[in-house]
Amino acid sequence: MEEVEIMSHRILIIDDEDDIREVAALSLESIGGWKVDTASSGSQGLARAAAYKPDAILLDVMMPGMDGPSTFRELRKNPHTAKIPVLLLTAKVQSSDQERFAQLGAEAVLSKPFDPLTLSSQIAEILGWN
Amino acid sequence: MDQPPHVPFKDALGKLWSTFLPLLMERVSTLQAATDASTQGEVSGEQMAAAKAAAHNLAGTLGTFGLKNGTDLAREAEQMLSADSGIEFDGERLRQISACIRTMVQNHDFSEEGLSQ
């Protein structure tokens, strides 16, 4: 009998906070059934994105060194990562911050704290994944 | 009997909570230390910046582990520590907030509570 390989979505999570990164990874793997790679900084995220070529990137806004917006701009400059959809993740709730992040051109801006039970369905809906 | 699908996930999330509890308590301590120092007029700019970062981290994390009230309090603390928020610094309120968050975090029991409060 022919085996059919079910392709799972691949997500790269870029966040400097260990707890957020691990909870998001657990959520997307366990609830979403997706394959997850992680990076703890913007520069590490750029390298992982180019090597891992994920289907989407979940990118924290506030990170030391290269922050989320800077990382996003670098992703867009690299032809290997330019077309990967990026969802920004932020704990900033001021509408001015949210608007500023939305204008960067990311697919969406997601708020922290996120609900780990619904994070994957939220992302799937935004990206049009079944 | 099969477990509901979310139970194994909740167990795994509970393990992550246990893993990161020391980090969360450290953030609460940072917030509390800066607040105590500020009421004595002895806080440095670096301490205040660290407290603001700790409040920001707590705001973004606690709700994910089911402590929405903790997120709300941490947000209030972060805004009070932000010069451009328009919210006046209130040392006594910050002390209350940090004490309350500490209690919430110390008493949070995954086995009894749902993932959102």
PDB file of C-alpha atoms in Angstrom:
ATOM      1  CA  MET A   1       0.000   0.000   0.000  1.00  0.00           C
ATOM      2  CA  GLU A   2       1.320   3.420  -0.879  1.00  0.00           C
ATOM      3  CA  GLU A   3       2.136   5.575   2.114  1.00  0.00           C
ATOM      4  CA  VAL A   4       0.947   9.138   1.935  1.00  0.00           C
ATOM      5  CA  GLU A   5       3.137  11.637   3.710  1.00  0.00           C
ATOM      6  CA  ILE A   6       1.086  14.281   5.441  1.00  0.00           C
ATOM      7  CA  MET A   7       2.948  17.537   5.156  1.00  0.00           C
ATOM      8  CA  SER A   8       2.835  19.540   8.329  1.00  0.00           C
ATOM      9  CA  HIS A   9       3.261  23.283   8.433  1.00  0.00           C
ATOM     10  CA  ARG A  10       6.623  24.519   9.637  1.00  0.00           C
ATOM     11  CA  ILE A  11       6.843  27.516  11.920  1.00  0.00           C
ATOM     12  CA  LEU A  12       9.849  29.425  13.149  1.00  0.00           C
ATOM     13  CA  ILE A  13       9.393  31.203  16.487  1.00  0.00           C
ATOM     14  CA  ILE A  14      11.760  34.106  17.157  1.00  0.00           C
ATOM     15  CA  ASP A  15      11.521  35.389  20.731  1.00  0.00           C
ATOM     16  CA  ASP A  16      14.178  36.231  23.303  1.00  0.00           C
ATOM     17  CA  GLU A  17      11.982  35.140  26.222  1.00  0.00           C
ATOM     18  CA  ASP A  18      12.570  31.460  26.962  1.00  0.00           C
ATOM     19  CA  ASP A  19       9.169  30.882  28.562  1.00  0.00           C
ATOM     20  CA  ILE A  20       7.176  32.462  25.737  1.00  0.00           C
ATOM     21  CA  ARG A  21       9.221  30.642  23.115  1.00  0.00           C
ATOM     22  CA  GLU A  22       8.715  27.255  24.763  1.00  0.00           C
ATOM     23  CA  VAL A  23       5.007  27.724  25.451  1.00  0.00           C
ATOM     24  CA  ALA A  24       4.392  28.872  21.879  1.00  0.00           C
ATOM     25  CA  ALA A  25       6.375  25.910  20.546  1.00  0.00           C
ATOM     26  CA  LEU A  26       4.453  23.494  22.775  1.00  0.00           C
ATOM     27  CA  SER A  27       1.173  25.034  21.681  1.00  0.00           C
ATOM     28  CA  LEU A  28       1.912  24.945  17.950  1.00  0.00           C
ATOM     29  CA  GLU A  29       3.316  21.413  18.094  1.00  0.00           C
ATOM     30  CA  SER A  30       0.726  19.856  20.412  1.00  0.00           C
ATOM     31  CA  ILE A  31      -2.427  21.702  19.404  1.00  0.00           C
ATOM     32  CA  GLY A  32      -1.525  22.704  15.852  1.00  0.00           C
ATOM     33  CA  GLY A  33       0.406  19.565  14.992  1.00  0.00           C
ATOM     34  CA  TRP A  34       3.004  21.711  13.292  1.00  0.00           C
ATOM     35  CA  LYS A  35       6.759  21.380  13.142  1.00  0.00           C
ATOM     36  CA  VAL A  36       8.490  24.137  15.077  1.00  0.00           C
ATOM     37  CA  ASP A  37      11.953  25.637  15.084  1.00  0.00           C
ATOM     38  CA  THR A  38      12.968  28.402  17.461  1.00  0.00           C
ATOM     39  CA  ALA A  39      15.467  31.231  17.748  1.00  0.00           C
ATOM     40  CA  SER A  40      16.227  33.409  20.747  1.00  0.00           C
ATOM     41  CA  SER A  41      17.379  36.522  18.925  1.00  0.00           C
ATOM     42  CA  GLY A  42      16.809  38.445  15.739  1.00  0.00           C
ATOM     43  CA  SER A  43      20.206  37.527  14.291  1.00  0.00           C
ATOM     44  CA  GLN A  44      19.754  33.854  15.128  1.00  0.00           C
ATOM     45  CA  GLY A  45      16.273  34.061  13.654  1.00  0.00           C
ATOM     46  CA  LEU A  46      17.600  35.366  10.340  1.00  0.00           C
ATOM     47  CA  ALA A  47      20.012  32.439  10.095  1.00  0.00           C
ATOM     48  CA  ARG A  48      17.349  29.880  11.063  1.00  0.00           C
ATOM     49  CA  ALA A  49      14.833  31.331   8.616  1.00  0.00           C
ATOM     50  CA  ALA A  50      17.278  31.075   5.727  1.00  0.00           C
ATOM     51  CA  ALA A  51      18.271  27.523   6.676  1.00  0.00           C
ATOM     52  CA  TYR A  52      14.905  26.143   7.837  1.00  0.00           C
ATOM     53  CA  LYS A  53      12.703  27.932   5.277  1.00  0.00           C
ATOM     54  CA  PRO A  54       9.583  27.822   7.432  1.00  0.00           C
ATOM     55  CA  ASP A  55       6.068  28.283   6.126  1.00  0.00           C
ATOM     56  CA  ALA A  56       5.618  31.176   8.552  1.00  0.00           C
ATOM     57  CA  ILE A  57       7.500  33.079  11.216  1.00  0.00           C
ATOM     58  CA  LEU A  58       6.209  34.184  14.595  1.00  0.00           C
ATOM     59  CA  LEU A  59       8.380  37.168  15.492  1.00  0.00           C
ATOM     60  CA  ASP A  60       8.549  38.953  18.833  1.00  0.00           C
ATOM     61  CA  VAL A  61       8.638  42.727  18.580  1.00  0.00           C
ATOM     62  CA  MET A  62      10.648  43.666  21.650  1.00  0.00           C
ATOM     63  CA  MET A  63      13.993  41.928  21.687  1.00  0.00           C
ATOM     64  CA  PRO A  64      17.386  43.223  22.801  1.00  0.00           C
ATOM     65  CA  GLY A  65      19.879  43.963  20.060  1.00  0.00           C
ATOM     66  CA  MET A  66      18.053  43.421  16.774  1.00  0.00           C
ATOM     67  CA  ASP A  67      14.408  43.999  17.613  1.00  0.00           C
ATOM     68  CA  GLY A  68      11.403  42.574  15.792  1.00  0.00           C
ATOM     69  CA  PRO A  69      10.919  45.371  13.247  1.00  0.00           C
ATOM     70  CA  SER A  70      14.639  45.346  12.373  1.00  0.00           C
ATOM     71  CA  THR A  71      14.588  41.570  12.025  1.00  0.00           C
ATOM     72  CA  PHE A  72      11.493  41.816   9.843  1.00  0.00           C
ATOM     73  CA  ARG A  73      13.190  44.315   7.528  1.00  0.00           C
ATOM     74  CA  GLU A  74      16.220  42.037   7.184  1.00  0.00           C
ATOM     75  CA  LEU A  75      13.966  39.052   6.414  1.00  0.00           C
ATOM     76  CA  ARG A  76      12.381  41.066   3.636  1.00  0.00           C
ATOM     77  CA  LYS A  77      15.765  42.044   2.178  1.00  0.00           C
ATOM     78  CA  ASN A  78      16.930  38.439   1.850  1.00  0.00           C
ATOM     79  CA  PRO A  79      15.466  36.760  -1.267  1.00  0.00           C
ATOM     80  CA  HIS A  80      15.530  33.405   0.581  1.00  0.00           C
ATOM     81  CA  THR A  81      13.235  34.699   3.312  1.00  0.00           C
ATOM     82  CA  ALA A  82      11.448  37.655   1.727  1.00  0.00           C
ATOM     83  CA  LYS A  83       8.263  35.804   0.925  1.00  0.00           C
ATOM     84  CA  ILE A  84       7.834  33.959   4.220  1.00  0.00           C
ATOM     85  CA  PRO A  85       4.740  35.339   5.986  1.00  0.00           C
ATOM     86  CA  VAL A  86       5.586  36.942   9.310  1.00  0.00           C
ATOM     87  CA  LEU A  87       3.287  37.423  12.256  1.00  0.00           C
ATOM     88  CA  LEU A  88       4.486  39.891  14.854  1.00  0.00           C
ATOM     89  CA  LEU A  89       3.982  39.120  18.515  1.00  0.00           C
ATOM     90  CA  THR A  90       3.856  41.933  21.049  1.00  0.00           C
ATOM     91  CA  ALA A  91       2.817  42.702  24.604  1.00  0.00           C
ATOM     92  CA  LYS A  92       2.419  46.383  23.699  1.00  0.00           C
ATOM     93  CA  VAL A  93      -1.234  47.319  23.852  1.00  0.00           C
ATOM     94  CA  GLN A  94      -1.144  51.021  22.985  1.00  0.00           C
ATOM     95  CA  SER A  95      -3.021  51.514  19.717  1.00  0.00           C
ATOM     96  CA  SER A  96      -0.218  53.740  18.414  1.00  0.00           C
ATOM     97  CA  ASP A  97       2.257  50.867  18.833  1.00  0.00           C
ATOM     98  CA  GLN A  98      -0.131  48.371  17.236  1.00  0.00           C
ATOM     99  CA  GLU A  99      -0.646  50.689  14.250  1.00  0.00           C
ATOM    100  CA  ARG A 100       3.084  51.247  13.858  1.00  0.00           C
ATOM    101  CA  PHE A 101       3.745  47.504  13.821  1.00  0.00           C
ATOM    102  CA  ALA A 102       0.882  46.854  11.405  1.00  0.00           C
ATOM    103  CA  GLN A 103       2.370  49.333   8.957  1.00  0.00           C
ATOM    104  CA  LEU A 104       5.566  47.304   8.681  1.00  0.00           C
ATOM    105  CA  GLY A 105       3.821  44.927   6.307  1.00  0.00           C
ATOM    106  CA  ALA A 106       3.625  41.807   8.434  1.00  0.00           C
ATOM    107  CA  GLU A 107       0.664  39.457   7.979  1.00  0.00           C
ATOM    108  CA  ALA A 108      -0.697  40.294  11.418  1.00  0.00           C
ATOM    109  CA  VAL A 109       0.151  41.608  14.844  1.00  0.00           C
ATOM    110  CA  LEU A 110      -0.723  39.144  17.603  1.00  0.00           C
ATOM    111  CA  SER A 111      -0.992  40.178  21.211  1.00  0.00           C
ATOM    112  CA  LYS A 112       0.740  38.743  24.225  1.00  0.00           C
ATOM    113  CA  PRO A 113      -0.394  37.074  26.306  1.00  0.00           C
ATOM    114  CA  PHE A 114      -1.730  34.584  23.796  1.00  0.00           C
ATOM    115  CA  ASP A 115      -4.050  31.705  24.531  1.00  0.00           C
ATOM    116  CA  PRO A 116      -1.962  28.570  24.002  1.00  0.00           C
ATOM    117  CA  LEU A 117      -5.103  26.553  23.217  1.00  0.00           C
ATOM    118  CA  THR A 118      -6.072  28.764  20.292  1.00  0.00           C
ATOM    119  CA  LEU A 119      -2.767  30.190  19.016  1.00  0.00           C
ATOM    120  CA  SER A 120      -2.474  27.695  16.174  1.00  0.00           C
ATOM    121  CA  SER A 121      -6.063  28.173  14.999  1.00  0.00           C
ATOM    122  CA  GLN A 122      -5.558  31.933  15.163  1.00  0.00           C
ATOM    123  CA  ILE A 123      -2.459  31.687  12.971  1.00  0.00           C
ATOM    124  CA  ALA A 124      -4.128  29.197  10.620  1.00  0.00           C
ATOM    125  CA  GLU A 125      -7.057  31.536  10.111  1.00  0.00           C
ATOM    126  CA  ILE A 126      -4.801  34.505   9.368  1.00  0.00           C
ATOM    127  CA  LEU A 127      -2.712  32.546   6.884  1.00  0.00           C
ATOM    128  CA  GLY A 128      -5.613  30.676   5.293  1.00  0.00           C
ATOM    129  CA  TRP A 129      -4.340  27.236   6.331  1.00  0.00           C
ATOM    130  CA  ASN A 130      -6.851  24.397   6.720  1.00  0.00           C
TER     131      ASN A 130
ATOM    132  CA  MET B   1     -11.149   6.073  29.596  1.00  0.00           C
ATOM    133  CA  ASP B   2      -9.440   8.441  27.115  1.00  0.00           C
ATOM    134  CA  GLN B   3      -8.430  11.815  28.458  1.00  0.00           C
ATOM    135  CA  PRO B   4      -9.946  14.887  26.823  1.00  0.00           C
ATOM    136  CA  PRO B   5      -7.417  16.063  24.216  1.00  0.00           C
ATOM    137  CA  HIS B   6      -6.408  19.153  26.133  1.00  0.00           C
ATOM    138  CA  VAL B   7      -5.433  17.333  29.319  1.00  0.00           C
ATOM    139  CA  PRO B   8      -2.027  16.101  28.111  1.00  0.00           C
ATOM    140  CA  PHE B   9      -1.352  19.588  26.765  1.00  0.00           C
ATOM    141  CA  LYS B  10      -2.316  21.128  30.088  1.00  0.00           C
ATOM    142  CA  ASP B  11       0.018  18.712  31.860  1.00  0.00           C
ATOM    143  CA  ALA B  12       2.855  19.736  29.546  1.00  0.00           C
ATOM    144  CA  LEU B  13       2.028  23.407  30.079  1.00  0.00           C
ATOM    145  CA  GLY B  14       2.030  22.796  33.820  1.00  0.00           C
ATOM    146  CA  LYS B  15       5.535  21.374  33.542  1.00  0.00           C
ATOM    147  CA  LEU B  16       6.662  24.492  31.684  1.00  0.00           C
ATOM    148  CA  TRP B  17       5.111  26.596  34.435  1.00  0.00           C
ATOM    149  CA  SER B  18       7.169  24.720  37.012  1.00  0.00           C
ATOM    150  CA  THR B  19      10.281  25.135  34.876  1.00  0.00           C
ATOM    151  CA  PHE B  20       9.866  28.872  34.479  1.00  0.00           C
ATOM    152  CA  LEU B  21       8.455  29.665  37.907  1.00  0.00           C
ATOM    153  CA  PRO B  22      11.892  30.742  39.216  1.00  0.00           C
ATOM    154  CA  LEU B  23      12.267  33.136  36.275  1.00  0.00           C
ATOM    155  CA  LEU B  24       8.819  34.594  36.884  1.00  0.00           C
ATOM    156  CA  MET B  25       9.574  35.021  40.597  1.00  0.00           C
ATOM    157  CA  GLU B  26      12.837  36.745  39.670  1.00  0.00           C
ATOM    158  CA  ARG B  27      10.895  39.227  37.548  1.00  0.00           C
ATOM    159  CA  VAL B  28       8.501  39.880  40.408  1.00  0.00           C
ATOM    160  CA  SER B  29      11.463  40.430  42.723  1.00  0.00           C
ATOM    161  CA  THR B  30      13.002  42.898  40.277  1.00  0.00           C
ATOM    162  CA  LEU B  31       9.750  44.829  40.206  1.00  0.00           C
ATOM    163  CA  GLN B  32       9.404  44.714  43.967  1.00  0.00           C
ATOM    164  CA  ALA B  33      13.019  45.753  44.632  1.00  0.00           C
ATOM    165  CA  ALA B  34      12.794  48.810  42.393  1.00  0.00           C
ATOM    166  CA  THR B  35       9.474  49.784  43.926  1.00  0.00           C
ATOM    167  CA  ASP B  36      10.860  49.504  47.462  1.00  0.00           C
ATOM    168  CA  ALA B  37      13.954  51.496  46.517  1.00  0.00           C
ATOM    169  CA  SER B  38      11.905  54.214  44.839  1.00  0.00           C
ATOM    170  CA  THR B  39       9.772  54.796  47.907  1.00  0.00           C
ATOM    171  CA  GLN B  40      13.004  55.377  49.833  1.00  0.00           C
ATOM    172  CA  GLY B  41      14.280  57.716  47.130  1.00  0.00           C
ATOM    173  CA  GLU B  42      17.200  55.393  46.353  1.00  0.00           C
ATOM    174  CA  VAL B  43      16.326  53.887  43.013  1.00  0.00           C
ATOM    175  CA  SER B  44      18.682  54.129  40.029  1.00  0.00           C
ATOM    176  CA  GLY B  45      17.629  54.645  36.434  1.00  0.00           C
ATOM    177  CA  GLU B  46      18.934  51.183  35.670  1.00  0.00           C
ATOM    178  CA  GLN B  47      16.767  49.653  38.401  1.00  0.00           C
ATOM    179  CA  MET B  48      13.693  51.407  37.083  1.00  0.00           C
ATOM    180  CA  ALA B  49      14.438  50.261  33.537  1.00  0.00           C
ATOM    181  CA  ALA B  50      14.845  46.694  34.796  1.00  0.00           C
ATOM    182  CA  ALA B  51      11.554  46.956  36.681  1.00  0.00           C
ATOM    183  CA  LYS B  52       9.796  48.210  33.573  1.00  0.00           C
ATOM    184  CA  ALA B  53      11.219  45.336  31.528  1.00  0.00           C
ATOM    185  CA  ALA B  54      10.187  42.865  34.218  1.00  0.00           C
ATOM    186  CA  ALA B  55       6.647  44.270  34.258  1.00  0.00           C
ATOM    187  CA  HIS B  56       6.523  44.082  30.455  1.00  0.00           C
ATOM    188  CA  ASN B  57       7.656  40.449  30.492  1.00  0.00           C
ATOM    189  CA  LEU B  58       5.168  39.533  33.208  1.00  0.00           C
ATOM    190  CA  ALA B  59       2.361  41.261  31.303  1.00  0.00           C
ATOM    191  CA  GLY B  60       3.145  39.238  28.219  1.00  0.00           C
ATOM    192  CA  THR B  61       3.497  35.915  30.020  1.00  0.00           C
ATOM    193  CA  LEU B  62       1.144  35.542  32.962  1.00  0.00           C
ATOM    194  CA  GLY B  63      -2.046  35.473  30.914  1.00  0.00           C
ATOM    195  CA  THR B  64      -0.628  32.708  28.740  1.00  0.00           C
ATOM    196  CA  PHE B  65      -0.343  30.572  31.860  1.00  0.00           C
ATOM    197  CA  GLY B  66      -3.908  31.389  32.896  1.00  0.00           C
ATOM    198  CA  LEU B  67      -3.245  34.429  35.089  1.00  0.00           C
ATOM    199  CA  LYS B  68      -5.066  37.133  33.151  1.00  0.00           C
ATOM    200  CA  ASN B  69      -5.427  39.247  36.282  1.00  0.00           C
ATOM    201  CA  GLY B  70      -1.664  39.063  36.686  1.00  0.00           C
ATOM    202  CA  THR B  71      -1.223  40.346  33.141  1.00  0.00           C
ATOM    203  CA  ASP B  72      -3.572  43.254  33.847  1.00  0.00           C
ATOM    204  CA  LEU B  73      -1.688  44.223  37.005  1.00  0.00           C
ATOM    205  CA  ALA B  74       1.696  43.894  35.321  1.00  0.00           C
ATOM    206  CA  ARG B  75       0.468  46.118  32.491  1.00  0.00           C
ATOM    207  CA  GLU B  76      -0.604  48.737  34.990  1.00  0.00           C
ATOM    208  CA  ALA B  77       2.854  48.564  36.580  1.00  0.00           C
ATOM    209  CA  GLU B  78       4.555  48.860  33.190  1.00  0.00           C
ATOM    210  CA  GLN B  79       2.545  51.940  32.299  1.00  0.00           C
ATOM    211  CA  MET B  80       3.322  53.531  35.652  1.00  0.00           C
ATOM    212  CA  LEU B  81       7.022  52.929  35.012  1.00  0.00           C
ATOM    213  CA  SER B  82       6.850  54.400  31.496  1.00  0.00           C
ATOM    214  CA  ALA B  83       7.623  58.082  31.300  1.00  0.00           C
ATOM    215  CA  ASP B  84       5.503  58.537  28.183  1.00  0.00           C
ATOM    216  CA  SER B  85       2.383  56.670  29.305  1.00  0.00           C
ATOM    217  CA  GLY B  86       0.766  59.694  30.916  1.00  0.00           C
ATOM    218  CA  ILE B  87       0.131  57.621  34.029  1.00  0.00           C
ATOM    219  CA  GLU B  88       1.538  59.026  37.223  1.00  0.00           C
ATOM    220  CA  PHE B  89       4.048  57.005  39.187  1.00  0.00           C
ATOM    221  CA  ASP B  90       2.493  55.753  42.421  1.00  0.00           C
ATOM    222  CA  GLY B  91       4.953  53.922  44.637  1.00  0.00           C
ATOM    223  CA  GLU B  92       2.343  52.586  47.012  1.00  0.00           C
ATOM    224  CA  ARG B  93       0.202  51.240  44.180  1.00  0.00           C
ATOM    225  CA  LEU B  94       3.258  49.589  42.643  1.00  0.00           C
ATOM    226  CA  ARG B  95       4.032  47.915  45.955  1.00  0.00           C
ATOM    227  CA  GLN B  96       0.480  46.569  46.069  1.00  0.00           C
ATOM    228  CA  ILE B  97       0.743  45.354  42.487  1.00  0.00           C
ATOM    229  CA  SER B  98       4.041  43.560  42.944  1.00  0.00           C
ATOM    230  CA  ALA B  99       2.860  41.933  46.191  1.00  0.00           C
ATOM    231  CA  CYS B 100      -0.361  40.831  44.510  1.00  0.00           C
ATOM    232  CA  ILE B 101       1.458  39.375  41.490  1.00  0.00           C
ATOM    233  CA  ARG B 102       3.850  37.541  43.801  1.00  0.00           C
ATOM    234  CA  THR B 103       0.924  35.950  45.638  1.00  0.00           C
ATOM    235  CA  MET B 104      -0.812  35.001  42.384  1.00  0.00           C
ATOM    236  CA  VAL B 105       2.305  33.401  40.955  1.00  0.00           C
ATOM    237  CA  GLN B 106       3.160  31.541  44.159  1.00  0.00           C
ATOM    238  CA  ASN B 107      -0.368  30.184  44.521  1.00  0.00           C
ATOM    239  CA  HIS B 108      -1.083  29.321  40.885  1.00  0.00           C
ATOM    240  CA  ASP B 109      -2.129  25.670  40.699  1.00  0.00           C
ATOM    241  CA  PHE B 110      -2.447  24.141  37.243  1.00  0.00           C
ATOM    242  CA  SER B 111      -4.125  21.057  38.545  1.00  0.00           C
ATOM    243  CA  GLU B 112      -7.123  23.002  39.793  1.00  0.00           C
ATOM    244  CA  GLU B 113      -7.510  25.933  37.445  1.00  0.00           C
ATOM    245  CA  GLY B 114      -8.324  26.335  33.798  1.00  0.00           C
ATOM    246  CA  LEU B 115      -5.953  27.960  31.391  1.00  0.00           C
ATOM    247  CA  SER B 116      -7.729  31.287  31.548  1.00  0.00           C
ATOM    248  CA  GLN B 117      -9.042  33.244  34.528  1.00  0.00           C
TER     249      GLN B 117
END
